[in-house]
CSV table of C-alpha atoms in Angstrom, one decimal:
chain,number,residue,atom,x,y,z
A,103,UNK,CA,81.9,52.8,50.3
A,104,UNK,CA,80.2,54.4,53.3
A,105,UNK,CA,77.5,56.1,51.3
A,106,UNK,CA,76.7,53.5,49.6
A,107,UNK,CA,76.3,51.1,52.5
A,108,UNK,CA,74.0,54.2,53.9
A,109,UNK,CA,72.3,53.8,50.7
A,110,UNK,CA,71.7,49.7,51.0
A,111,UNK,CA,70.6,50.1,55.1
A,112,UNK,CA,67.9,52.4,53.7
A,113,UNK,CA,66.6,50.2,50.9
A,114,UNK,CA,67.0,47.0,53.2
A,115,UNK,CA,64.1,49.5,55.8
A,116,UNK,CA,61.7,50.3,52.4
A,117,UNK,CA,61.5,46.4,52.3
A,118,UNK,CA,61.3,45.5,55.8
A,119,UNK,CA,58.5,48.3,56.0
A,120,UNK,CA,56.8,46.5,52.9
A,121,UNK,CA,56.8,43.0,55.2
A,122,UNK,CA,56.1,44.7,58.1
A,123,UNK,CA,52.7,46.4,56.3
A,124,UNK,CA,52.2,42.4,54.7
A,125,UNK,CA,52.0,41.0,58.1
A,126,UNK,CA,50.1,43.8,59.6
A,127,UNK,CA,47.2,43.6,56.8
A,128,UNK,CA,47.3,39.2,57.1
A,129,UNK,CA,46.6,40.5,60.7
A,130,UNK,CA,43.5,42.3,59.9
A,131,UNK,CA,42.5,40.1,57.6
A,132,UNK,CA,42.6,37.0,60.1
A,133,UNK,CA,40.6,39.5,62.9
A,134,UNK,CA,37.9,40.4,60.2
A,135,UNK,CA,37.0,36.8,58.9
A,136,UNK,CA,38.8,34.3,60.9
A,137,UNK,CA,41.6,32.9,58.6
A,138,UNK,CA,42.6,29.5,59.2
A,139,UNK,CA,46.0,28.4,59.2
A,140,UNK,CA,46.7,27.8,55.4
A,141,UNK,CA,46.0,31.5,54.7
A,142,UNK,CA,48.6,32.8,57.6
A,143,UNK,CA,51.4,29.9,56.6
A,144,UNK,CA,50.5,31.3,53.2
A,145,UNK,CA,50.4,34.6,53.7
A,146,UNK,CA,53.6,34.6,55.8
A,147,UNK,CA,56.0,32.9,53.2
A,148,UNK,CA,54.5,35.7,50.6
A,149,UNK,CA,55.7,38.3,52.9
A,150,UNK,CA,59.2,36.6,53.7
A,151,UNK,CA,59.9,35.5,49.8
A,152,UNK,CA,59.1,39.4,48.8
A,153,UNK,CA,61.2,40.8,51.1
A,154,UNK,CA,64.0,38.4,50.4
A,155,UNK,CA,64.0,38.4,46.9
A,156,UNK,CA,63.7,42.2,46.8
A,157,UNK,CA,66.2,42.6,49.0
A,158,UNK,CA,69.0,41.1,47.2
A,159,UNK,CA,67.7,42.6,44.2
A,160,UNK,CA,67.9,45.8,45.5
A,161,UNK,CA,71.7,45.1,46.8
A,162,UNK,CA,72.6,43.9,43.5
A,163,UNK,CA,71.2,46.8,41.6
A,164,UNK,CA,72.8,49.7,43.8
A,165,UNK,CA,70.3,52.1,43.4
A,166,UNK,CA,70.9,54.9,45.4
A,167,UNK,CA,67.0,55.1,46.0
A,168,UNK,CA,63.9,53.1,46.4
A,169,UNK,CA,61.6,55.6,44.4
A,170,UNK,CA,58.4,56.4,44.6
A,171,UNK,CA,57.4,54.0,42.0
A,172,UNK,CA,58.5,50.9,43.6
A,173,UNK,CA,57.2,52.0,46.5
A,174,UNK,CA,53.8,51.8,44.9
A,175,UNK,CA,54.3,48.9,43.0
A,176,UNK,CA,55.3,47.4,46.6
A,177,UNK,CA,51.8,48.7,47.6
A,178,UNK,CA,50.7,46.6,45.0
A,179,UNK,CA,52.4,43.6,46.2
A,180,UNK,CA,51.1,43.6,49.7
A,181,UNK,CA,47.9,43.6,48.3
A,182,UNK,CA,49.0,40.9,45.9
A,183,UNK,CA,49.9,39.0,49.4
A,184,UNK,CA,46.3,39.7,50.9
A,185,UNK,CA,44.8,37.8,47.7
A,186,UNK,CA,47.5,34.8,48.1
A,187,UNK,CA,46.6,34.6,51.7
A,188,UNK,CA,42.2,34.6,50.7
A,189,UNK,CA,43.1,32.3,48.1
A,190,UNK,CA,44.9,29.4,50.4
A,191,UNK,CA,42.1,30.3,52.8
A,192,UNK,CA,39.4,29.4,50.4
A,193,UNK,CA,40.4,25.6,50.7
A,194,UNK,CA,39.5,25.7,54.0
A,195,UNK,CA,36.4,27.7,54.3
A,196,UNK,CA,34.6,30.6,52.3
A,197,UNK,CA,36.3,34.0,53.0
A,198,UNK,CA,33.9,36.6,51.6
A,199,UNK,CA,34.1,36.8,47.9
A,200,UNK,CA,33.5,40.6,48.1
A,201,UNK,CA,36.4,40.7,49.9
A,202,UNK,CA,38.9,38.9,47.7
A,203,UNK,CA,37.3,40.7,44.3
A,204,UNK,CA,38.2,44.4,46.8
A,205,UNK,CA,41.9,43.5,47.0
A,206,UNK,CA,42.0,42.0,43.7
A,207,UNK,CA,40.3,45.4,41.9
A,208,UNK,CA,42.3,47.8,43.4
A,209,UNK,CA,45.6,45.5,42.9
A,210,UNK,CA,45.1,45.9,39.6
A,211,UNK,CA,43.8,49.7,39.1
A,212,UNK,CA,47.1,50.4,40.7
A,213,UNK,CA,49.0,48.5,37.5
A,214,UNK,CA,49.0,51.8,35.3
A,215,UNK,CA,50.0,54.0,38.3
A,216,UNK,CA,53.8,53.0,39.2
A,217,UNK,CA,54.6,53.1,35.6
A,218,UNK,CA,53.2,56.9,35.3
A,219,UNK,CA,54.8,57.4,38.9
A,220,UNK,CA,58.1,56.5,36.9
A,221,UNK,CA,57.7,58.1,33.9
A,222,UNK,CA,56.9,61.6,36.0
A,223,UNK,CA,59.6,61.5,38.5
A,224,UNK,CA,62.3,60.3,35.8
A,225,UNK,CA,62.5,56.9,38.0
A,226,UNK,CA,62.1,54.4,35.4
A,227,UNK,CA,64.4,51.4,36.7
A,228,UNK,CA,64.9,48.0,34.8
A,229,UNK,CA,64.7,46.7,38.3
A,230,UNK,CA,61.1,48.7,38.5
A,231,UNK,CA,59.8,47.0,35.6
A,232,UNK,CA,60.9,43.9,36.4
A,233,UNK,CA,59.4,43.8,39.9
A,234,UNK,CA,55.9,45.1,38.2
A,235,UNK,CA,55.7,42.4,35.7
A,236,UNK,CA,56.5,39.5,38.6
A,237,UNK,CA,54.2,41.1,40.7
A,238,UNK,CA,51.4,41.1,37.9
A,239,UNK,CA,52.3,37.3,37.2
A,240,UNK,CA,52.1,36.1,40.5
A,241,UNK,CA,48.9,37.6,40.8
A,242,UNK,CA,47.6,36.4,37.4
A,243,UNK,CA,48.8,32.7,39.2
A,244,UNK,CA,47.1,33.1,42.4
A,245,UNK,CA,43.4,34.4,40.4
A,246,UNK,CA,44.0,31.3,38.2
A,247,UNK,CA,43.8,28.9,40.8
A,248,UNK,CA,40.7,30.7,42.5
A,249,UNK,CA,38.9,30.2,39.5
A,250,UNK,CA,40.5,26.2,38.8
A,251,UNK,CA,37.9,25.8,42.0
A,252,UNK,CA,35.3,26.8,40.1
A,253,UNK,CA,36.0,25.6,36.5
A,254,UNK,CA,38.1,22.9,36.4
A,255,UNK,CA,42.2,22.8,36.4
A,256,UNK,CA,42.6,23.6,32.8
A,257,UNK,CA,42.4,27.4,33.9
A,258,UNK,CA,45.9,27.0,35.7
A,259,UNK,CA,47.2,27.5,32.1
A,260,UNK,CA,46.4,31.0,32.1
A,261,UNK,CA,48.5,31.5,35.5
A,262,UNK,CA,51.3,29.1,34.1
A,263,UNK,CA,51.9,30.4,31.2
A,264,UNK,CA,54.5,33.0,31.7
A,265,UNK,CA,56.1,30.3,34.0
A,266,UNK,CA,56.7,28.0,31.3
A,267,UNK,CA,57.6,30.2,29.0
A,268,UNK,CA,60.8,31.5,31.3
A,269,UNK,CA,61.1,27.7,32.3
A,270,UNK,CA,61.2,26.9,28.2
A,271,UNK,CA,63.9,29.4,27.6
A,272,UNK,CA,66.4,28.4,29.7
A,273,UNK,CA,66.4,24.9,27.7
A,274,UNK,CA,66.1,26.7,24.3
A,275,UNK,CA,68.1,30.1,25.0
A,276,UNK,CA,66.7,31.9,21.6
A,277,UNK,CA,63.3,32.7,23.5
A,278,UNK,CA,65.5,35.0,25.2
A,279,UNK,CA,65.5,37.5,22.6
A,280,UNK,CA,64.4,40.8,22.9
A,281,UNK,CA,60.7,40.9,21.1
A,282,UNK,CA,59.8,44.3,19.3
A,283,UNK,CA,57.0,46.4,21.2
A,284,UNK,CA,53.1,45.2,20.9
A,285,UNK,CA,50.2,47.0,22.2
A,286,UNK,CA,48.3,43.9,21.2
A,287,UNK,CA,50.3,42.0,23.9
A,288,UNK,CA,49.9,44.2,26.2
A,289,UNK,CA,46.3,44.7,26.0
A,290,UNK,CA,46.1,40.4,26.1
A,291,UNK,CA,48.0,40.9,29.2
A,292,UNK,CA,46.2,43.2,31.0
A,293,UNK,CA,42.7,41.5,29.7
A,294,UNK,CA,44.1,38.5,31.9
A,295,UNK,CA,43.5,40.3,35.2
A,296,UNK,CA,40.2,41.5,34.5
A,297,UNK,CA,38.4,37.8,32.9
A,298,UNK,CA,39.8,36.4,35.7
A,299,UNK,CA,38.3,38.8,38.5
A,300,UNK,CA,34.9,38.6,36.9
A,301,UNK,CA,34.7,34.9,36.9
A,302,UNK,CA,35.9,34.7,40.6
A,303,UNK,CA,33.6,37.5,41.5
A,304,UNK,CA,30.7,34.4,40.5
A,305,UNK,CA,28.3,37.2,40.0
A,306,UNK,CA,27.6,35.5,36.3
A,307,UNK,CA,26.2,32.9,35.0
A,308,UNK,CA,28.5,30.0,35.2
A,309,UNK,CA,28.2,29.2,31.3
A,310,UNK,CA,29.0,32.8,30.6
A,311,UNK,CA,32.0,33.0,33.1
A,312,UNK,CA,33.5,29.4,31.3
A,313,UNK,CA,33.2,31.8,28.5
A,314,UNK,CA,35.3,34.8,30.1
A,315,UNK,CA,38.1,32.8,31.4
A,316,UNK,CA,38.8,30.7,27.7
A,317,UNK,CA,38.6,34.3,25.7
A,318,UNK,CA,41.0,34.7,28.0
A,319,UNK,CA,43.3,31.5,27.5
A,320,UNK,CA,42.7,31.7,24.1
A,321,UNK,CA,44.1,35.5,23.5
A,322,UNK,CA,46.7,34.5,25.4
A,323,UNK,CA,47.4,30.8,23.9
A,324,UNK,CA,47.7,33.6,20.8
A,325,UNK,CA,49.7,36.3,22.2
A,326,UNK,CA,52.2,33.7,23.0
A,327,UNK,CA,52.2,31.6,20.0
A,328,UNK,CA,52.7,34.7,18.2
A,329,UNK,CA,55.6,35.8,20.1
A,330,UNK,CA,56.9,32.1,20.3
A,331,UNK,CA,57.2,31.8,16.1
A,332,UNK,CA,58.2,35.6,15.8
A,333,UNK,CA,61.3,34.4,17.7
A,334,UNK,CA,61.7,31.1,16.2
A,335,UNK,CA,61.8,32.5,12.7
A,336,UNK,CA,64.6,35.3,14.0
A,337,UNK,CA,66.9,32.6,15.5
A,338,UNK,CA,68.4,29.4,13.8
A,339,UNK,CA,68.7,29.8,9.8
A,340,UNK,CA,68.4,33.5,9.2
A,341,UNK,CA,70.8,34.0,12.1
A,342,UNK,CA,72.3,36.8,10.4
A,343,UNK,CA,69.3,38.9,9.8
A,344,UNK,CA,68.0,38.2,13.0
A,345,UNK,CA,71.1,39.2,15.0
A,346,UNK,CA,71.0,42.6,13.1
A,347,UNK,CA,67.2,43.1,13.4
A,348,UNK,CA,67.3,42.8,17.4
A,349,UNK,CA,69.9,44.8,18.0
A,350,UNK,CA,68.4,47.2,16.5
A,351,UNK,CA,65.1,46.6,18.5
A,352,UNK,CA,66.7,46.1,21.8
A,353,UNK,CA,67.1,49.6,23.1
A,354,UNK,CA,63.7,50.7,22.3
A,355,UNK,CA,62.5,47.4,23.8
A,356,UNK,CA,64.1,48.0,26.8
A,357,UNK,CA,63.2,51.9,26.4
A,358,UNK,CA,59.5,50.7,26.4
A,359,UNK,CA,59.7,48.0,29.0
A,360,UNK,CA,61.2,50.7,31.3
A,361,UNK,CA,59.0,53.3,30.5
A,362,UNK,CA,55.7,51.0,30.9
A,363,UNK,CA,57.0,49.2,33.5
């Protein structure tokens, strides 16, 4: 019991470290452009929700170590808070575009790194992947409504996808299901990050960045609809066959989520 409360102090300091390093890069951020007070409030709750949430999912998974991946994908999520922060900003003045498209970029060039962190150093967590794949939706979210600004409010699909997806499930419980690996989804995934930043880096034409962003909506509208009747036709009538089929996809689902993080 002692050991592992040792173990839980010393993932509850990884965390508080992660808020301490959110607040301390808000602070720069306020001292280099002058954010108002929507982007501190904002900025702020990000840091207190991450470490809360992360916190007690840490204490409920009992890992006996943060791991170097997490600690990157952590990384990640400070920078994540930096954008959030910009983002809440921008409705209140114009913090420097090249600023916002910096902490954006390098958020996601870091995507592919904690998962081969992981895979290297045999730390591949469901926790891990799970963490990776909020933070990558919440930053997906946040670039959405950057670009709502400049495009209209239909773009807040792309960001709200995912959310209504998870939302959708808990009413019909079959979209739960495991779904059998796709590189095509994860490419749609990843191509969601990078429309986004172009259009919000406004360095095209505004015809051509309209479109960017609905390629993007539309490979996603896809990648979901796809995913949505793959499920549908493996639940319901069929039940049988469907039960069988994901059971036998599950573990290399989970083997792939873990391993891509």
């Amino acid at each position: 019991m002692a050991l592992n409360n040792t173990f839980d102090a010393r993932l509850q300091q990884e965390t508080a470290v992660g808020a301490g390093v959110q607040i301390l890069l808000l602070a720069l951020l306020g001292s280099a452009i002058g954010m108002g007070p929507a982007g501190w409030l904002t900025g702020l709750v990000f840091a207190f929700a991450t470490w809360a949430v992360l916190s007690r999912a840490l204490h409920r998974s009992r890992l006996s170590s943060f791991g170097p991946a997490n600690r990157v994908t952590l990384g990640r999520a400070t920078l994540v808070g930096g954008v959030t922060a910009l983002v809440a900003d921008s409705f209140e003045s114009s913090p420097p575009v090249t600023l916002l498209v910096g902490l954006t970029a390098v958020a996601l060039l870091l995507d592919g790194v904690d998962g081969k962190v992981a895979r290297r150093t045999g730390t591949s967590t469901a926790l891990g992947a799970r963490f990776d794949m909020e933070v990558d939706a919440f930053l997906i979210l946040v670039l959405s409504v950057y670009v709502s600004t400049q495009l209209g409010p239909w773009v807040l699909l792309i960001g709200g996808m995912r959310y209504a997806f998870v939302a959708a499930a808990r009413v019909a419980p079959w979209l739960n299901a495991p779904l059998p690996p796709s590189f095509a989804r994860k490419t749609v995934a990843a191509l969601q990050g990078i429309c986004l930043l172009l259009a919000g880096a406004d360095l095209l034409p505004q015809t051509a960045n309209l479109g960017i962003v609905l390629l993007s909506l539309g490979s996603l509208v896809w990648s979901f609809g796809r995913d949505v009747l793959w499920l549908y036709g493996n639940s319901g009538a069929g039940a049988g066959a469907g039960v069988e089929e994901t059971a036998a996809v599950e573990p290399l689902v989970r083997e792939l989520e873990l391993a891509g993080r």
